[in-house]
Coordinates of C-alpha atoms in Angstrom, one line a residue:
Chain A
M666 CA 207.7 49.3 72.9
E667 CA 211.7 51.0 72.3
I668 CA 213.9 53.0 74.7
E669 CA 216.1 55.5 72.7
I670 CA 219.2 56.7 74.0
F671 CA 220.3 60.2 72.8
P672 CA 223.9 61.3 74.1
R673 CA 224.5 64.8 74.0
R674 CA 227.7 64.5 71.5
L675 CA 228.6 61.9 68.5
L676 CA 230.3 58.7 69.9
S677 CA 233.3 57.2 69.3
A678 CA 233.7 53.7 68.5
D679 CA 235.8 52.8 72.0
R680 CA 232.5 53.8 74.1
V681 CA 230.3 52.5 71.4
E682 CA 231.7 49.4 72.6
K683 CA 231.9 49.9 76.2
I684 CA 228.0 50.9 76.0
L685 CA 226.7 47.9 74.2
N686 CA 228.6 45.6 76.4
S687 CA 226.9 46.6 79.1
I688 CA 223.6 47.1 77.8
I689 CA 224.0 43.4 76.4
R690 CA 225.1 42.6 80.1
L691 CA 221.6 44.0 81.9
G692 CA 219.9 41.1 80.1
M693 CA 216.4 42.5 79.0
V694 CA 217.4 43.3 75.9
E695 CA 216.1 41.5 72.7
N696 CA 217.7 43.5 70.0
I697 CA 219.8 46.9 69.4
I698 CA 219.8 49.7 66.6
L699 CA 223.0 52.1 66.1
H700 CA 222.2 55.0 64.6
G701 CA 223.8 58.0 62.9
P702 CA 225.2 59.7 60.1
K703 CA 227.9 57.2 57.9
L704 CA 231.2 56.9 58.2
P705 CA 233.0 57.9 55.5
K706 CA 235.4 54.9 53.9
Y707 CA 236.9 57.7 51.8
V708 CA 236.9 61.2 51.6
V709 CA 238.0 63.5 48.0
V710 CA 240.9 66.0 49.8
P711 CA 243.2 68.4 47.4
S712 CA 246.4 67.8 46.6
R713 CA 249.0 69.9 45.4
E714 CA 251.6 66.8 44.2
H715 CA 248.9 65.0 42.1
P716 CA 248.5 65.8 38.3
M717 CA 244.3 66.3 39.3
G718 CA 244.8 68.1 42.2
I719 CA 242.6 65.9 44.1
R720 CA 243.2 62.6 46.2
V721 CA 241.5 59.9 47.8
E722 CA 242.1 59.8 51.5
T723 CA 240.9 56.6 53.1
G724 CA 240.6 55.2 56.6
H725 CA 238.6 56.5 59.5
E726 CA 239.7 56.1 63.2
D727 CA 236.0 55.0 64.2
L728 CA 235.2 53.0 60.8
R729 CA 236.8 49.6 62.3
K730 CA 235.1 46.1 63.7
I731 CA 233.8 46.5 67.4
R732 CA 233.7 43.8 70.1
F733 CA 229.6 42.9 70.2
G734 CA 229.1 40.1 72.9
S735 CA 231.1 37.3 71.8
E736 CA 231.1 38.6 68.0
E737 CA 232.9 41.1 66.2
V738 CA 230.5 43.5 64.2
E739 CA 231.7 46.2 61.8
L740 CA 230.7 49.7 62.9
T741 CA 229.7 51.6 59.4
V742 CA 228.4 54.8 61.2
K743 CA 229.1 57.9 63.6
V744 CA 226.7 56.8 66.4
G745 CA 224.0 59.2 67.4
R746 CA 221.3 57.2 68.9
I747 CA 221.1 54.2 70.3
I748 CA 217.5 52.2 69.6
I749 CA 216.8 49.6 72.0
Q750 CA 214.5 47.0 71.7
P751 CA 213.7 45.1 74.8
I752 CA 212.1 41.4 75.6
K753 CA 208.7 41.0 75.9
G754 CA 207.4 41.1 79.8
V755 CA 210.4 43.4 80.9
D756 CA 209.5 45.6 83.5
L757 CA 210.1 49.0 81.7
D758 CA 210.4 50.7 85.1
V759 CA 213.3 48.7 86.4
F760 CA 214.7 48.7 82.8
L761 CA 215.1 52.4 82.7
E762 CA 216.2 52.7 85.8
R763 CA 219.3 50.8 85.1
L764 CA 220.2 52.2 81.8
K765 CA 220.0 55.8 83.2
E766 CA 222.4 54.4 86.2
M767 CA 224.6 52.8 83.1
C768 CA 224.5 56.0 81.1
N769 CA 225.3 58.6 84.3
E770 CA 228.7 56.2 84.2
Q771 CA 229.2 55.7 80.7
L772 CA 228.3 59.3 79.2
P773 CA 229.3 62.1 81.4
F774 CA 228.6 64.8 78.9
G775 CA 225.1 64.0 79.1
F776 CA 222.0 62.3 77.5
D777 CA 218.2 61.9 76.7
I778 CA 216.6 58.7 77.3
R779 CA 213.0 58.3 75.5
V780 CA 210.3 55.7 75.7
G781 CA 208.1 55.5 72.3
Q782 CA 208.1 54.0 69.1
F783 CA 211.0 54.9 66.8
T784 CA 211.4 52.5 64.4
K785 CA 208.5 51.9 61.3
T786 CA 206.2 49.0 62.4
Q787 CA 204.2 48.6 58.5
P788 CA 205.8 49.8 55.4
T789 CA 204.9 53.2 54.6
I790 CA 204.0 54.4 50.5
S791 CA 208.2 55.0 49.4
D792 CA 208.3 51.5 51.2
S793 CA 206.3 49.8 48.9
M794 CA 207.5 51.8 45.7
R795 CA 210.6 50.6 46.6
E796 CA 209.5 46.7 46.7
Y797 CA 207.5 47.5 43.8
L798 CA 210.4 48.6 41.6
L799 CA 213.0 45.8 42.5
Chain B
M708 CA 225.1 120.1 68.8
S709 CA 226.0 117.1 70.9
T710 CA 228.4 114.8 69.7
Y711 CA 227.4 112.1 68.6
V712 CA 228.4 108.6 70.9
R713 CA 228.5 105.4 68.5
Q714 CA 226.6 102.6 70.3
F715 CA 227.0 98.7 69.7
Y716 CA 224.8 97.1 70.6
P717 CA 221.4 96.6 73.0
G718 CA 221.1 94.6 76.1
T719 CA 221.8 93.9 79.4
S720 CA 222.4 90.2 79.3
Q721 CA 226.2 88.5 79.2
S722 CA 226.0 87.9 75.4
S723 CA 224.9 91.3 75.2
I724 CA 227.9 92.6 76.8
N725 CA 230.3 90.4 75.5
R726 CA 229.2 91.6 71.8
R727 CA 229.8 95.5 72.6
K728 CA 233.0 94.6 74.3
Y729 CA 233.4 92.2 71.1
L730 CA 232.5 95.1 68.7
D731 CA 233.8 98.3 70.6
P732 CA 237.4 98.8 69.0
K733 CA 238.5 100.7 72.2
T734 CA 238.7 97.5 73.8
K735 CA 241.6 94.8 73.5
Y736 CA 240.6 91.5 73.0
E737 CA 242.3 89.0 75.6
K738 CA 244.9 87.1 74.7
L739 CA 244.7 83.3 75.5
R740 CA 247.1 81.2 72.9
S741 CA 250.2 81.8 71.3
V742 CA 250.6 80.5 67.5
S743 CA 253.8 81.3 66.2
D744 CA 254.0 83.5 62.5
E745 CA 255.4 80.3 60.5
D746 CA 252.4 78.1 62.0
L747 CA 249.8 80.7 60.7
V748 CA 250.9 81.0 57.4
R749 CA 251.3 77.1 57.4
V750 CA 247.8 76.1 58.2
L751 CA 246.6 79.4 56.3
G752 CA 248.1 77.5 53.2
H753 CA 248.6 81.0 51.0
R754 CA 252.9 81.2 50.8
K755 CA 255.6 78.6 52.3
P756 CA 257.1 80.2 55.4
G757 CA 259.8 82.3 54.6
E758 CA 258.2 82.7 51.2
A759 CA 258.3 86.4 49.6
Y760 CA 254.7 87.9 49.3
K761 CA 253.6 87.4 45.4
T762 CA 252.4 90.5 44.3
V763 CA 249.6 92.0 41.4
H764 CA 251.0 95.2 41.1
P765 CA 254.0 97.3 41.7
P766 CA 254.2 98.9 45.2
L767 CA 251.5 101.7 45.2
E768 CA 255.1 104.5 45.9
E769 CA 256.2 103.6 42.3
M770 CA 253.2 103.8 40.7
K771 CA 251.9 106.7 39.1
E772 CA 248.5 107.0 40.4
P773 CA 246.2 109.6 39.5
E774 CA 245.3 112.9 41.3
D775 CA 242.5 112.4 43.8
P776 CA 241.9 113.9 46.8
I777 CA 240.3 110.7 48.8
R778 CA 243.9 109.2 48.0
K779 CA 245.3 111.7 50.0
I780 CA 242.7 111.1 52.8
V781 CA 242.8 107.5 53.1
E782 CA 245.6 105.8 54.1
P783 CA 246.6 102.5 52.4
T784 CA 246.9 98.7 54.4
P785 CA 250.2 97.5 54.2
G786 CA 249.1 94.7 52.0
T787 CA 247.8 97.7 49.6
K788 CA 251.2 99.6 49.8
A789 CA 253.0 96.4 48.6
G790 CA 250.5 95.6 45.9
D791 CA 249.8 91.8 47.6
R792 CA 247.8 89.2 46.2
I793 CA 243.7 89.0 47.5
R794 CA 243.6 86.1 49.6
F795 CA 241.1 84.9 52.2
V796 CA 240.7 83.1 55.7
Q797 CA 237.3 81.5 56.5
F798 CA 236.2 80.6 60.0
T799 CA 233.1 78.0 61.1
D800 CA 232.0 78.6 64.5
S801 CA 229.9 75.9 66.1
V802 CA 226.5 77.0 67.2
Y803 CA 227.7 75.1 70.8
F804 CA 229.1 78.2 72.4
S805 CA 231.4 79.1 70.5
P806 CA 233.4 82.3 71.1
M807 CA 232.1 84.3 67.6
A808 CA 229.0 84.0 65.6
P809 CA 229.6 84.7 61.9
Y810 CA 227.4 88.3 61.9
V811 CA 229.3 89.7 64.7
R812 CA 232.6 88.9 63.6
T813 CA 231.8 90.5 60.9
W814 CA 230.5 93.9 62.2
A815 CA 233.7 93.5 64.0
M816 CA 235.9 93.3 61.2
Y817 CA 233.8 96.4 60.2
S818 CA 234.4 98.3 63.2
R819 CA 238.2 97.6 64.3
Y820 CA 239.8 96.5 60.6
R821 CA 240.4 98.6 57.5
G822 CA 241.2 97.1 54.0
L823 CA 239.0 94.1 54.7
D824 CA 236.1 92.3 53.1
P825 CA 234.2 90.3 55.1
G826 CA 231.5 87.9 54.4
V827 CA 228.5 86.4 56.6
L828 CA 227.1 83.1 56.1
S829 CA 225.0 81.3 58.6
G830 CA 227.9 78.7 59.8
R831 CA 231.2 80.5 58.3
N832 CA 232.7 83.6 57.5
P833 CA 235.0 84.3 55.0
I834 CA 237.6 87.5 54.8
E835 CA 238.9 88.4 52.4
G836 CA 241.6 91.2 51.9
R837 CA 245.5 91.6 50.7
E838 CA 247.6 88.8 52.1
R839 CA 249.8 90.4 54.5
D840 CA 246.3 92.4 56.2
I841 CA 244.9 88.6 56.3
E842 CA 248.0 87.0 58.1
K843 CA 247.8 90.2 60.7
V844 CA 243.7 89.9 60.9
A845 CA 243.8 86.1 61.5
K846 CA 246.7 86.0 63.8
E847 CA 244.6 88.4 65.8
L848 CA 241.4 86.5 66.0
V849 CA 243.3 82.8 66.5
E850 CA 245.2 84.0 69.4
T851 CA 242.4 85.7 71.3
E852 CA 239.3 85.0 73.2
V853 CA 237.0 85.3 70.1
F854 CA 238.5 81.8 69.1
D855 CA 238.2 78.5 70.8
P856 CA 240.0 75.8 69.3
A857 CA 237.5 72.9 69.2
R858 CA 234.4 75.5 68.7
T859 CA 236.0 77.5 66.2
A860 CA 237.2 76.3 62.9
L861 CA 239.9 77.5 60.2
R862 CA 238.2 76.0 56.9
G863 CA 239.0 76.8 53.5
Y864 CA 236.1 75.0 52.0
T865 CA 233.7 72.0 53.6
V866 CA 232.3 73.9 56.3
H867 CA 229.8 71.9 57.3
G868 CA 229.4 71.1 60.8
H869 CA 228.8 74.1 63.0
A870 CA 225.1 72.5 63.5
L871 CA 226.4 68.7 64.1
R872 CA 226.4 67.5 67.6
L873 CA 230.2 67.5 68.9
D874 CA 232.3 64.7 69.1
E875 CA 233.5 63.2 72.5
N876 CA 236.5 65.5 73.0
G877 CA 234.1 68.6 72.2
L878 CA 235.2 68.9 68.7
M879 CA 233.3 70.3 65.8
F880 CA 232.8 67.8 63.2
D881 CA 235.1 68.5 60.0
A882 CA 234.5 66.0 57.2
V883 CA 238.1 66.7 55.6
R884 CA 239.6 66.2 59.0
R885 CA 241.8 69.0 59.1
Y886 CA 242.2 68.8 62.9
T887 CA 242.4 66.6 65.9
F888 CA 242.8 66.1 69.5
N889 CA 245.8 65.4 70.9
K890 CA 244.8 63.6 73.9
A891 CA 248.4 63.1 75.4
K892 CA 249.0 67.4 75.4
G893 CA 245.4 68.0 75.5
V894 CA 245.6 70.7 72.6
V895 CA 244.3 71.2 68.9
E896 CA 246.2 70.5 66.3
Y897 CA 246.2 70.9 62.6
V898 CA 247.1 68.2 60.4
K899 CA 246.2 69.8 57.5
D900 CA 245.6 73.5 56.7
Q901 CA 242.4 75.2 55.7
L902 CA 242.0 74.2 51.8
G903 CA 243.0 70.4 53.4
V904 CA 246.7 70.2 52.0
P905 CA 248.7 68.1 54.8
L906 CA 251.2 69.8 56.8
D907 CA 255.0 68.3 56.9
K908 CA 254.4 68.6 61.2
P909 CA 251.1 69.0 63.0
V910 CA 250.5 72.9 64.0
E911 CA 249.5 72.8 67.6
I912 CA 246.8 75.9 68.0
G913 CA 246.0 75.8 71.9
V914 CA 243.7 74.1 74.8
P915 CA 240.1 73.9 74.1
L916 CA 238.4 75.8 76.4
P917 CA 236.1 74.5 79.5
E918 CA 232.4 74.4 78.7
N919 CA 231.3 77.3 81.8
E920 CA 234.8 79.8 80.1
L921 CA 232.9 79.3 76.8
K922 CA 229.9 80.3 78.3
K923 CA 231.1 83.0 79.9
R924 CA 232.4 84.6 76.8
T925 CA 230.0 83.2 74.0
V926 CA 227.9 85.6 72.2
Q927 CA 225.4 83.2 71.2
F928 CA 221.7 83.3 72.7
R929 CA 220.5 79.8 73.3
I930 CA 217.5 78.0 75.1
D931 CA 219.5 76.1 77.4
H932 CA 221.5 79.2 78.5
I933 CA 220.4 82.9 77.6
K934 CA 217.6 82.8 76.2
F935 CA 217.0 86.0 73.4
V936 CA 213.5 86.5 74.7
D937 CA 214.8 87.2 78.1
D938 CA 216.9 90.0 77.5
K939 CA 214.1 92.7 77.9
P940 CA 215.7 95.7 76.6
L941 CA 217.1 94.2 73.6
L942 CA 213.9 92.8 72.8
N943 CA 212.1 96.2 73.3
Y944 CA 215.3 97.4 70.9
I945 CA 214.2 94.9 67.9
H946 CA 210.5 95.9 68.6
R947 CA 210.8 99.0 68.6
N948 CA 212.6 99.0 64.7
F949 CA 210.2 96.7 63.4
E950 CA 207.2 99.0 64.7
L951 CA 209.2 102.0 63.6
R952 CA 209.9 100.0 59.6
C953 CA 206.1 99.0 59.7
R954 CA 204.8 102.0 61.1
S955 CA 206.6 104.7 58.9
G956 CA 208.2 103.0 56.1
F957 CA 210.7 105.5 54.1
N958 CA 208.8 108.9 55.7
P959 CA 211.2 109.9 58.0
E960 CA 207.9 112.1 59.1
G961 CA 205.8 109.1 60.5
V962 CA 208.1 108.4 62.6
K963 CA 207.1 111.2 64.8
G964 CA 205.0 110.1 68.1
I965 CA 205.6 106.5 67.3

């Protein structure tokens, strides 16, 4: 069983850092998955100065390392969904209540929390094909 | 025979009322912010501020045009008189309570202005015309209630983002990152022009409207705000249109009795 936090807005790196550390502090989590569109390492934009008429722009404010518990992790996505896998045997009702309290504080623009299975439990046909091809 | 009174949009909901207001040329848009001419020219990116307009033909007064009764009836716009180039401005409207929507802006263009060619797509609204006409219209559209700095954007290309979730500051996603939110001042600043070319210094467009204000001014129907199906007079009008079209088609006689 997994829990999905779906914020109504896309999260910045600062807020992701805060919310992740709050979730870890609850002590009921085995795994956290951050899901969202990939942050671009570079963008091609027009330029009047460059002879080719284009230029490569690098750097995104959210493309940085975030402090995750005791270690640093590189953030590569603009976070739109947080999927939490709780430790086995945890009281789900208590965990959900605490998560909601925490989200009310840290996500003032609103959020949705769902319980279900949000990751694959067994490979699909495409996954098997990829495995075969590689 | 009674005089024809133009009707703009059916419905009694707030969104319908706003649509009627924005389409009716007799009502003036409420001015909410001011952007200088120079700043607007820089954001549009057609010419440098203070630079003369480039032309594609001599002024109409100097040209010997053929005799034509229509030319006497229709007065050319200032841009056409001067022989300006054709340029464009393009707006993107977020689905999250942007004050305008591409379709409504296009209708408003047709009912309020002359000499412009608006296009309408799902998330963007290009408006073509003579350069100085475009500047005049863009100024009115940016400075008034039909524009919100966070939910509406000036984008010449890469318009993707109107249906994505907003970021934490309430700004619509833009892959080219033309604008940023200045937290210290609380305003939206354009750091690139609409074509993505970096500006020498940022242009302040204005303070984003609060959510409740946007909900009052929007023309959009949404399931979490004003539902389209809740506006019964509007729904009846649409149903009647469908019925007339289905049952009588192109035969005007068939409409009788429906």
